Short mmCIF file of C-alpha atoms in Angstrom, two decimals:
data_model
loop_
_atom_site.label_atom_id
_atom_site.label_comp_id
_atom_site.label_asym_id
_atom_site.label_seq_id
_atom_site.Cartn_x
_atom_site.Cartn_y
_atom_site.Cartn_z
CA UNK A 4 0.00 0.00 0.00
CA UNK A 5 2.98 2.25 0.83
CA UNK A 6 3.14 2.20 -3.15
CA UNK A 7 0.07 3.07 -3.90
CA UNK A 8 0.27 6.74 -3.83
CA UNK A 9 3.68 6.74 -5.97
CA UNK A 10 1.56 4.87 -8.63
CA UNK A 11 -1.72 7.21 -8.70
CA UNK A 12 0.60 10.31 -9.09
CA UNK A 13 2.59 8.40 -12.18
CA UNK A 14 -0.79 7.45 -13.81
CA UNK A 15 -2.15 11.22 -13.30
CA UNK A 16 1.41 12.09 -15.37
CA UNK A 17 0.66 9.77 -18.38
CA UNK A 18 -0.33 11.32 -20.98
CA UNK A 19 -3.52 9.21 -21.28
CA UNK A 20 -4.68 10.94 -18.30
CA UNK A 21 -5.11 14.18 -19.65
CA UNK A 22 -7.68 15.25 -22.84
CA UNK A 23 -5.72 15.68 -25.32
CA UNK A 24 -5.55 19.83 -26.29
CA UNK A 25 -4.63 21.33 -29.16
CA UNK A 26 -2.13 24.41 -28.82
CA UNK A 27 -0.61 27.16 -31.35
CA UNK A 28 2.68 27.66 -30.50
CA UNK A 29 3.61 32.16 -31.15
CA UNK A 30 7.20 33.01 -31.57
CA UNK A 31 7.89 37.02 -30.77
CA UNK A 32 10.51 38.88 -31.38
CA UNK A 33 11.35 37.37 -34.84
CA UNK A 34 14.33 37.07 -36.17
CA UNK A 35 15.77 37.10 -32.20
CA UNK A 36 13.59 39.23 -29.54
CA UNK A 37 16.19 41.01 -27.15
CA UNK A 38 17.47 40.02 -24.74
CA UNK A 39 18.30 37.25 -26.56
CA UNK A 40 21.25 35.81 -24.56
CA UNK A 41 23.22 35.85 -27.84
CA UNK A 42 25.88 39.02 -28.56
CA UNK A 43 27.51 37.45 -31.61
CA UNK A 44 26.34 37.38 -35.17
CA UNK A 45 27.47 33.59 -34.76
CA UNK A 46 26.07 33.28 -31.11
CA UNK A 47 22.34 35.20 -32.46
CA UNK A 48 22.67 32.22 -35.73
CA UNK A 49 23.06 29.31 -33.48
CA UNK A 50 20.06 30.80 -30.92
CA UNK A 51 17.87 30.59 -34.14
CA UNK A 52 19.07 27.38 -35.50
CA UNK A 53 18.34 25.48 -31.72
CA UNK A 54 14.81 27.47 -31.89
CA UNK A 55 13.97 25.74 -35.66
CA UNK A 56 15.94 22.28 -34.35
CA UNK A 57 13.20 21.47 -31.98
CA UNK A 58 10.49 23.25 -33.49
CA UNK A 59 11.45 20.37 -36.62
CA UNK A 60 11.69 17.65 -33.71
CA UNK A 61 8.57 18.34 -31.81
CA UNK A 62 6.64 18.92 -35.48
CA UNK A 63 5.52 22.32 -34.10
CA UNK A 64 3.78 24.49 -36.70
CA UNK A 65 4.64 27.74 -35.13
CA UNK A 66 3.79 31.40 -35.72
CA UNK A 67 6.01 33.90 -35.81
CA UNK A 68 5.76 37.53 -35.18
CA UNK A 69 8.02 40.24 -36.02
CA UNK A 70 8.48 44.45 -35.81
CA UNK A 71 9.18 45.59 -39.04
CA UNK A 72 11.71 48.04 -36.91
CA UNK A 73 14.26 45.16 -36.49
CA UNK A 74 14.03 43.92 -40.03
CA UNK A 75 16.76 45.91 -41.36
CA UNK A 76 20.25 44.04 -40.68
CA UNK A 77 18.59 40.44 -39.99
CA UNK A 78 18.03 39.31 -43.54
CA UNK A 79 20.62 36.48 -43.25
CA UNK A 80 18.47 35.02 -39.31
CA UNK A 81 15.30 35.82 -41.25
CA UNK A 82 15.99 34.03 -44.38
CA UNK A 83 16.97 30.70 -41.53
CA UNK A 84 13.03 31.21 -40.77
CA UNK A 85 11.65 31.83 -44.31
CA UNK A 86 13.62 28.13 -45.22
CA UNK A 87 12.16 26.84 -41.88
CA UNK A 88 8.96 27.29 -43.40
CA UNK A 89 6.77 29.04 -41.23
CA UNK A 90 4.64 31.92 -41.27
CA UNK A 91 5.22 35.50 -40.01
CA UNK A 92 2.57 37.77 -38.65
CA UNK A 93 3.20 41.44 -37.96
CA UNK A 94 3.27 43.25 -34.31
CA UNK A 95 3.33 46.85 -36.65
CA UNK A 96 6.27 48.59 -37.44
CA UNK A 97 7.33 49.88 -33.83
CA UNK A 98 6.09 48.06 -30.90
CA UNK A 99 5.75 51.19 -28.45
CA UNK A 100 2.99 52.59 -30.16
CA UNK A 101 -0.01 51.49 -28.10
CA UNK A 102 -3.57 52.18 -28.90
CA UNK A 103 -5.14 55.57 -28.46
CA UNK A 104 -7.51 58.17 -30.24
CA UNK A 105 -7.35 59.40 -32.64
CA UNK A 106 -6.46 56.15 -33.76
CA UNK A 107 -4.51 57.27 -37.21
CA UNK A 108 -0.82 57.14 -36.16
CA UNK A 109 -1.15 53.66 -34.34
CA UNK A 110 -3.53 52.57 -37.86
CA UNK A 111 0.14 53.75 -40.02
CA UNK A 112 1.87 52.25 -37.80
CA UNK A 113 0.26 48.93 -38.34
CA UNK A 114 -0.11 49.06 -41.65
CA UNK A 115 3.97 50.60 -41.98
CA UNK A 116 4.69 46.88 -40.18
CA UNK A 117 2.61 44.80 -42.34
CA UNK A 118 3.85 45.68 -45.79
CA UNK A 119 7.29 46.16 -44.99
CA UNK A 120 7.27 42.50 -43.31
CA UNK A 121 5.41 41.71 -46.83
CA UNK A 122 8.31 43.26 -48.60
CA UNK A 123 11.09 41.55 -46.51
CA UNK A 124 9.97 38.12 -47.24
CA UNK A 125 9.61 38.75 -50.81
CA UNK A 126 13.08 39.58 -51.17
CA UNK A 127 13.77 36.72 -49.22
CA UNK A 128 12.21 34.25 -51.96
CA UNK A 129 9.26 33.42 -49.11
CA UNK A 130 6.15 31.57 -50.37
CA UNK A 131 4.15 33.37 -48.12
CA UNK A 132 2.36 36.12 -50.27
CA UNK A 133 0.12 38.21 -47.33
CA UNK A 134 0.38 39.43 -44.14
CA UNK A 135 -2.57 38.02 -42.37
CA UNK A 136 -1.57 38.03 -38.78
CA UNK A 137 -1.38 40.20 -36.09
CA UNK A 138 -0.77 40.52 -32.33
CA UNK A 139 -0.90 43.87 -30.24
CA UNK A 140 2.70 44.03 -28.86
CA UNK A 141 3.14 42.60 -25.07
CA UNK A 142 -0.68 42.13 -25.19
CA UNK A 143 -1.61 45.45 -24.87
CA UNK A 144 -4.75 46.40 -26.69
CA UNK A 145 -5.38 49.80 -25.42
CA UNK A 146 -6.17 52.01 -22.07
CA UNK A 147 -9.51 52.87 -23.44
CA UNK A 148 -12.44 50.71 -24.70
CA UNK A 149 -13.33 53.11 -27.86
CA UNK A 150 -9.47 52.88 -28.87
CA UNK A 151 -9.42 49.33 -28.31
CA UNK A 152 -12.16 48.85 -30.72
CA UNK A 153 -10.61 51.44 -32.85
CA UNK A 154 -7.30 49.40 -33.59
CA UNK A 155 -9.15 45.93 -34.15
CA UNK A 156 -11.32 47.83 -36.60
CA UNK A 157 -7.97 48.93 -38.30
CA UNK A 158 -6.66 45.47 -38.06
CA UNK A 159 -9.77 43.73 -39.65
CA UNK A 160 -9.77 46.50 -42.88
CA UNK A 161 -6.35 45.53 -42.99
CA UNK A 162 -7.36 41.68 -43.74
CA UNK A 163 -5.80 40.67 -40.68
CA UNK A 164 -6.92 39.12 -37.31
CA UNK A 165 -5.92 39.75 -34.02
CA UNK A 166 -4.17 36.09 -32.43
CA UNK A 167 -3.79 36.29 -28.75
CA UNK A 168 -2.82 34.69 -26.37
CA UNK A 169 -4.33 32.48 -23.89
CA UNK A 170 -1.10 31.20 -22.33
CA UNK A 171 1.53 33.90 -21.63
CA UNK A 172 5.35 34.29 -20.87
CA UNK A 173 7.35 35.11 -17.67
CA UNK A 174 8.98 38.48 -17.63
CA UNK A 175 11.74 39.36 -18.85
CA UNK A 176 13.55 39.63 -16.00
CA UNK A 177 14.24 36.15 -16.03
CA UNK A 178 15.59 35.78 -19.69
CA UNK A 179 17.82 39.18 -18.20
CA UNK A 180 19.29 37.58 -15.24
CA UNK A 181 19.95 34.50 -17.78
CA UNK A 182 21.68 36.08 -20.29
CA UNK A 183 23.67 38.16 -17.48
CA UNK A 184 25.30 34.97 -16.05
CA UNK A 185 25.76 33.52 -19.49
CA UNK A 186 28.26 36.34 -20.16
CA UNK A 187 29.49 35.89 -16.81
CA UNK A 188 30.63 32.31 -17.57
CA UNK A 189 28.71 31.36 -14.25
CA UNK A 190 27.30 27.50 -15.24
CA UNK A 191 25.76 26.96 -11.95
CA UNK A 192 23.82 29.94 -12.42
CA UNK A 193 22.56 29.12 -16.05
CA UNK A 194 21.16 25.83 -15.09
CA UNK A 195 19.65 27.24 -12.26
CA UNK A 196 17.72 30.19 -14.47
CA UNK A 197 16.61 27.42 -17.01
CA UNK A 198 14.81 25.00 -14.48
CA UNK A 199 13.32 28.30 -12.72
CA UNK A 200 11.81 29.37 -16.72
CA UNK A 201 10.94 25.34 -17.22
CA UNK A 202 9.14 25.40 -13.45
CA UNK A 203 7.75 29.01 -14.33
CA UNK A 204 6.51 27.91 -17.25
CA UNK A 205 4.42 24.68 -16.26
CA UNK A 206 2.97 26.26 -13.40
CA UNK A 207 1.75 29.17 -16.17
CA UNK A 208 0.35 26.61 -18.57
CA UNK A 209 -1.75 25.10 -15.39
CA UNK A 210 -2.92 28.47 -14.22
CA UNK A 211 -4.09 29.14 -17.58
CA UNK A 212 -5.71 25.86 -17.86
CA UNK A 213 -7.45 26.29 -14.43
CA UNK A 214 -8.76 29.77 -15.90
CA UNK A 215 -10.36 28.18 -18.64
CA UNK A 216 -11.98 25.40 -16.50
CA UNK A 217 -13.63 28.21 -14.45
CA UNK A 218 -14.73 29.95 -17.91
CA UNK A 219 -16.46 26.79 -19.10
CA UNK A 220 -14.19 26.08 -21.84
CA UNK A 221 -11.63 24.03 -20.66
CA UNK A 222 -11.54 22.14 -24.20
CA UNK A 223 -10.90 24.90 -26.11
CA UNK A 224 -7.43 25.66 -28.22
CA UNK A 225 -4.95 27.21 -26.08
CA UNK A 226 -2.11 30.26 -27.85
CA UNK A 227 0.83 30.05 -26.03
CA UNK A 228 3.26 33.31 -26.45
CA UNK A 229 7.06 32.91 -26.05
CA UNK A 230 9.54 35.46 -26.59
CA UNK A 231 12.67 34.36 -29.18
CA UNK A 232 15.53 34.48 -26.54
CA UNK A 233 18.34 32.11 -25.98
CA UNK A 234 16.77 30.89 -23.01
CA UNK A 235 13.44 30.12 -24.41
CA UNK A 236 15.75 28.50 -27.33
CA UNK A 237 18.06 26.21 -24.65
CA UNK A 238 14.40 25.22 -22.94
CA UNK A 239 12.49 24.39 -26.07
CA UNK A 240 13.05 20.43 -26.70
CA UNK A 241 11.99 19.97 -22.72
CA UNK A 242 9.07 22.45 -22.54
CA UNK A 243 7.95 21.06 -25.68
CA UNK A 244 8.59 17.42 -24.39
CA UNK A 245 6.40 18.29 -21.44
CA UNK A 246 3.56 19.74 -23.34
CA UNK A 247 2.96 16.44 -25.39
CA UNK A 248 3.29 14.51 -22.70
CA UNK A 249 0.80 17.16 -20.89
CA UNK A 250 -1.69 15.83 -24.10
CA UNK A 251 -1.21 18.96 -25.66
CA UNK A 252 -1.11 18.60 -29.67
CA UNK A 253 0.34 21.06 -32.06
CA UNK A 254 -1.48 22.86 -34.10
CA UNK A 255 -1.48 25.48 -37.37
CA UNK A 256 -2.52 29.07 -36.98
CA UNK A 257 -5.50 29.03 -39.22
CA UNK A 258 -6.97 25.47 -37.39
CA UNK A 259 -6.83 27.13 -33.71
CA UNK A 260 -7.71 30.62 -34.86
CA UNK A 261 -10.95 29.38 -36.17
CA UNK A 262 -12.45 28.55 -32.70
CA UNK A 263 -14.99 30.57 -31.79
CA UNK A 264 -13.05 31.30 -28.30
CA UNK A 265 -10.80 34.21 -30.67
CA UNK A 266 -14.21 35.48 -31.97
CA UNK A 267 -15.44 36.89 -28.17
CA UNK A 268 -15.31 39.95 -27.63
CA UNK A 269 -14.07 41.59 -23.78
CA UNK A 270 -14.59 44.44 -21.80
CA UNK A 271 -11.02 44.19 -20.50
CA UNK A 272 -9.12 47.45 -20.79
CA UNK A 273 -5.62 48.19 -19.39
CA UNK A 274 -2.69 49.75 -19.80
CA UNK A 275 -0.18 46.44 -19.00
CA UNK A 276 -1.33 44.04 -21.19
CA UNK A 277 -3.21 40.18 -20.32
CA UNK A 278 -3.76 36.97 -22.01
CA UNK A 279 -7.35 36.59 -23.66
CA UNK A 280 -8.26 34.15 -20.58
CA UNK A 281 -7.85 36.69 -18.11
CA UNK A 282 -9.53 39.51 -20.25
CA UNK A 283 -12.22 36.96 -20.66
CA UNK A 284 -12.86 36.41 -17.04
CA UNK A 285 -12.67 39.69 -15.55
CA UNK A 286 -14.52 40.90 -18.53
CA UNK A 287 -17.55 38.48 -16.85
CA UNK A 288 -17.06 39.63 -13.34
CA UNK A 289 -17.33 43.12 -14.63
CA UNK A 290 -20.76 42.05 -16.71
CA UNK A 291 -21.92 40.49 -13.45
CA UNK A 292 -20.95 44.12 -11.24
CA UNK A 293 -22.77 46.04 -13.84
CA UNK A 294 -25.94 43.83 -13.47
CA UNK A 295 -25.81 43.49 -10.07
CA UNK A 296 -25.31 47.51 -9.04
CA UNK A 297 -27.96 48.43 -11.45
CA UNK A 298 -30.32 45.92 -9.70
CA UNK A 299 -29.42 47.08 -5.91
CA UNK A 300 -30.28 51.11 -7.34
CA UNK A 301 -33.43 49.55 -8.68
CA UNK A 302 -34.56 47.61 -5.72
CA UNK A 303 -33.76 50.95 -3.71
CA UNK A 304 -35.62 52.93 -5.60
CA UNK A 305 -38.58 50.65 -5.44
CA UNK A 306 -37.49 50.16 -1.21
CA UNK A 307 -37.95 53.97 -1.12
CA UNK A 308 -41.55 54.31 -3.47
CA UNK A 309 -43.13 51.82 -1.19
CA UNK A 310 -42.30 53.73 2.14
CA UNK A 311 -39.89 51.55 3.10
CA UNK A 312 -36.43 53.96 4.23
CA UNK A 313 -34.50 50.72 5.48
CA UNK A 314 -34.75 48.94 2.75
CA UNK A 315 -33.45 52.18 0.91
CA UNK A 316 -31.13 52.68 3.38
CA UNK A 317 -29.62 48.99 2.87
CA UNK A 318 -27.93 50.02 -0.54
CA UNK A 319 -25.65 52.27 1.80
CA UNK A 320 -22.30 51.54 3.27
CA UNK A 321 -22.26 51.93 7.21
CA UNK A 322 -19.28 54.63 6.54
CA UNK A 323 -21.24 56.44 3.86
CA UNK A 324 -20.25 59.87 3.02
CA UNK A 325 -23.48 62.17 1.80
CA UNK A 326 -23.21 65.20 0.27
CA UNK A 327 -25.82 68.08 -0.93
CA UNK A 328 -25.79 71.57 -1.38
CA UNK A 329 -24.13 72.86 2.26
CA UNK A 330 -25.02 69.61 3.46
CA UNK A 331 -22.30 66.99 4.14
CA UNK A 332 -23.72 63.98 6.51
CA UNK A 333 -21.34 61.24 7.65
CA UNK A 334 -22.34 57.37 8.32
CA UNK A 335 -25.77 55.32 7.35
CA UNK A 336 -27.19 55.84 10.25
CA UNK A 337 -27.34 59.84 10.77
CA UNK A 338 -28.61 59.88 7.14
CA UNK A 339 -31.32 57.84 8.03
CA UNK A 340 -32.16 60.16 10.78
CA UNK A 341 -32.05 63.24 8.25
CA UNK A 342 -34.15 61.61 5.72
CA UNK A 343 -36.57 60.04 8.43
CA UNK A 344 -37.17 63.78 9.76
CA UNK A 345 -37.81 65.37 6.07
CA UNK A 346 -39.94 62.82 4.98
CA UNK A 347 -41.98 61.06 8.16
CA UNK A 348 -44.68 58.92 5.83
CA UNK A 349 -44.78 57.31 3.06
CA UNK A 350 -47.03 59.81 1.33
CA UNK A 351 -43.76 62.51 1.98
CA UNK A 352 -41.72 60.14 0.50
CA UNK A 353 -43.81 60.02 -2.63
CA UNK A 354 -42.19 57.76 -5.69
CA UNK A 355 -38.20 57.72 -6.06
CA UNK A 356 -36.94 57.11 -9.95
CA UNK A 357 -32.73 56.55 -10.47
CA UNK A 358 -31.91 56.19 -14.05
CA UNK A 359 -28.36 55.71 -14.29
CA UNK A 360 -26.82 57.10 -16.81
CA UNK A 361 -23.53 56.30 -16.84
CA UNK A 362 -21.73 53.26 -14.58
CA UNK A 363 -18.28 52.58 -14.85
CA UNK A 364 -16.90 50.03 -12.70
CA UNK A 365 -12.87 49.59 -12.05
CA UNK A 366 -10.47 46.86 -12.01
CA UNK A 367 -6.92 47.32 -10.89
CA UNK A 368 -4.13 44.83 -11.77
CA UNK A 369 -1.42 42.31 -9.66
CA UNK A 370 1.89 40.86 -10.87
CA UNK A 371 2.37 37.22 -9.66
CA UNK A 372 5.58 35.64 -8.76
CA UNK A 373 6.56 35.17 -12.35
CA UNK A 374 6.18 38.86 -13.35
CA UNK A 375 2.63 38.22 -15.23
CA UNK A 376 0.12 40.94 -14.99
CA UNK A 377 -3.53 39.52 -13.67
CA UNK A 378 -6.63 41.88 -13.48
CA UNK A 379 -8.15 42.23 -9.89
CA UNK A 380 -11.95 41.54 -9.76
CA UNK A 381 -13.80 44.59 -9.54
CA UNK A 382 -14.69 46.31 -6.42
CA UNK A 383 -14.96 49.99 -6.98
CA UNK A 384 -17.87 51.55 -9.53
CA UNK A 385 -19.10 55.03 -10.41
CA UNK A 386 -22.32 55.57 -11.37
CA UNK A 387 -24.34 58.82 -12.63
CA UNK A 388 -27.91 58.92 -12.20
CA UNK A 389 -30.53 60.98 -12.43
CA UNK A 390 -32.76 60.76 -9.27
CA UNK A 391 -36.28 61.95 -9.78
CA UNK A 392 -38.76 62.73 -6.42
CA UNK A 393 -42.35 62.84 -6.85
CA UNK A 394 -43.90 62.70 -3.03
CA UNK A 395 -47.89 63.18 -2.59
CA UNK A 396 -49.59 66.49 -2.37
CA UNK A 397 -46.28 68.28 -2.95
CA UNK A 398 -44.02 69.34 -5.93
CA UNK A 399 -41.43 67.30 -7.65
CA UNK A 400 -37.92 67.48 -7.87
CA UNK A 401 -35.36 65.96 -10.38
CA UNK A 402 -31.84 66.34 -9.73
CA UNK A 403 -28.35 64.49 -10.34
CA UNK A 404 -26.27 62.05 -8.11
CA UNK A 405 -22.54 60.39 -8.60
CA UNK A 406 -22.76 57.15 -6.50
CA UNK A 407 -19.48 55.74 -5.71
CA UNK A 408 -20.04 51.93 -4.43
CA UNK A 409 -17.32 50.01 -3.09
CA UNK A 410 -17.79 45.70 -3.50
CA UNK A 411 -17.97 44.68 0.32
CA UNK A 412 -18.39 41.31 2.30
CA UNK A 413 -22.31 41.91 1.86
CA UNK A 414 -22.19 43.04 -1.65
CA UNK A 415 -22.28 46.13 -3.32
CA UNK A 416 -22.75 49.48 -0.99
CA UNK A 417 -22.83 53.30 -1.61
CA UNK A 418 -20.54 54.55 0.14
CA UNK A 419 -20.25 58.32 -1.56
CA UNK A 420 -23.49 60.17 -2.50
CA UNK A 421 -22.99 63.44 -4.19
CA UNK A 422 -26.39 64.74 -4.99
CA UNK A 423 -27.74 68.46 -6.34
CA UNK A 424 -30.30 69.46 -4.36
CA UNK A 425 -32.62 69.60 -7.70
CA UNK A 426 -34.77 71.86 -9.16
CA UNK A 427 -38.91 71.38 -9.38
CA UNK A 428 -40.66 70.04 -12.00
CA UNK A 429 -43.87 70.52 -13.00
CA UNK A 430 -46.53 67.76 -12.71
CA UNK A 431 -49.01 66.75 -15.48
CA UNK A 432 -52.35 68.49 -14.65
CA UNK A 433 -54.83 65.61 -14.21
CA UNK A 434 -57.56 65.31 -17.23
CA UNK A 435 -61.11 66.70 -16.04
CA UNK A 436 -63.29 64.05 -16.01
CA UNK A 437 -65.57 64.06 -19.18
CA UNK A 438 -69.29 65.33 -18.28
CA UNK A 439 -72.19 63.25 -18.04
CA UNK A 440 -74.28 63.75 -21.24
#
């Protein structure tokens, strides 16, 4: 029996004991992403050739992506990847430019990067004719939603889709320190930094496939992103090894890229950039915020039109912070009080309308041990509404509000209420009742 456990964990290792996955393998930094490791023209050939040795070994169809900014020079380590036969996609001509309005100098700058890559690899003899590939640079798609949607509009007139990434790559600290002790002749060190990347590495793919459990589609193809460095080069054959054994299969751009995962759309916006699972998720939890706040002002509107101040009062934070006119009121319960003496029935308090104009809700981010960036579920929103009072037997007012709500323990709570004090409105003069004839 003292066996027993030693056996389960080998059988849980096979790879008949995983579903087998299928997995596009994304190259950046084409023809060597910096830091590479390599300082020689020799060293930066042989990084390349160990990169396309077990890419050939592992039969991985691989997609490469390249900055038409460090095309000039590399003809002679591009034309090892042209004769490798695989494909190139474009991350635009310079890979600072992130997205922002007005969207026309990132839009040249993509399209400067797709037809000089186009251009390169026809003067390299390449048999591939078009550009069709694309990937926002470090995964950044934009700090704003409308510029987000702005640069995949460019990228779709451009005949090109967007591949992301579902599986992403430690930072580049690690390929830094690497390449440091490489110069520095210090072995010990190396080997260390390799099985640190290796361990970094499987413990990424697992996180990402635990992400897409949680989303439902754990079945779906998976995009891994690794950069082109010497490290990622010395670590290939054994990552690769893993993955197959992991029940991963290989897999062509245009069969993975199909799947209708790389059709959905996200809410995710940020200015460090996230793999598509991530975006995915938080995008959800910021779906569910959205419905839920709307439905906690509704219900306290309703609370509030029925005569009923503490069920009102339960969309507030105990450490609320009101504010109207000259009128600043700290904590739930002394706004209670204030409310309770201004309106003492439920005739006073008449029928309460908030139509929310605008909500935005916020996400903040976290680096994990391996230097990836992770969104934060949401807990902060902002919402704008327009509050509308109409008690019995008295005028009307309509007036604004900013509602800051804060996720809590108990859910969502207001915990800042700046209201105007509001203006009158007139009411609709009842209709005389029509005459007997």
């Amino acid at each position: 029996m003292r066996h027993l456990g030693l056996l389960i964990a080998i059988l849980l290792l096979t790879p008949a004991a995983f579903a087998e996955r299928t997995l596009l393998v994304t190259l950046d930094g084409a023809p060597l992403a910096e830091p590479s490791g390599a300082a020689s023209p020799k060293e930066r050939q042989a990084v390349v050739d160990q990169w396309i040795a077990a890419l050939r070994r592992h039969k991985v169809p691989a997609l490469l992506f390249a900055a038409g900014r460090d095309l000039p020079g590399s003809q002679a380590l591009m034309r090892r990847w042209v004769q490798a036969g695989l494909e190139v996609g474009t991350l635009g001509q310079q890979v600072t430019l992130r997205p922002e309005l007005p969207i026309d100098p990132w839009k040249q700058n993509l399209l400067a990067g797709q037809t000089g890559l186009a251009a390169a690899l026809a003067d390299l003899g390449s048999k591939q004719k078009t550009v069709r590939w694309y990937r926002f640079p470090d995964l950044v798609e934009g700090a704003s939603l409308d510029a987000q949607l702005a640069a995949k509009d460019a990228v779709a007139k451009a005949k090109m889709q967007v591949v992301d990434a579902t599986i992403d790559t430690p930072s580049a600290a690690i390929d830094e320190a690497w390449a440091a002790a490489k110069r520095a002749k210090n072995k010990v060190l190396t080997a260390e930094l390799a099985q640190d990347w290796l361990a970094a590495m499987r413990a990424i793919v697992g996180r990402s496939e635990s992400v897409a459990e949680k989303l439902g589609i754990g079945d779906a193809p998976q995009v891994l992103r690794l950069p082109l460095t010497a490290l990622g080069a010395s670590n290939a054959d054994a990552f690769f090894a893993w993955l197959e054994r992991r029940g991963y299969k290989f897999a062509a751009a245009e069969d993975v890229m199909r799947h209708p995962l790389f059709l959905k759309t996200h809410s995710y916006t940020g200015r460090r950039g996230v793999s598509l699972l991530w975006r995915l998720r938080i995008s959800k939890d910021l779906e569910n915020a959205d419905k839920t706040i709307k439905a906690k002002l509704a219900s306290a509107a309703d609370a509030w039109s029925h005569g009923d101040l503490d069920g009102f009062m339960s969309a507030f934070a105990d450490d609320l912070r009101f504010v109207s006119g000259r009128t600043i009121i700290e904590g739930k319960v002394n706004l209670r009080d204030a409310y309770r003496r201004r309106y003492k029935t439920p005739a006073a308090m008449g029928t309460l309308k908030l139509d929310v104009q605008r909500l935005d809700i916020h996400t903040s981010e976290r680096e994990t041990l391996f230097g990836l960036v992770e969104p934060v579920p949401p807990r902060y929103g902002i919402a704008a509404v327009k509050w509308t009072l109409d008690p019995q037997g008295a005028p009307g007012r309509e007036g604004y509000a900013t509602l800051v709500l804060l996720k809590t323990s108990a859910g969502w709570r207001i915990f800042e209420d700046h209201s105007t004090t509001g203006s009158i409105f007139a009411k609709p003069k009842p209709r005389p009742k029509p005459k007997p004839r």
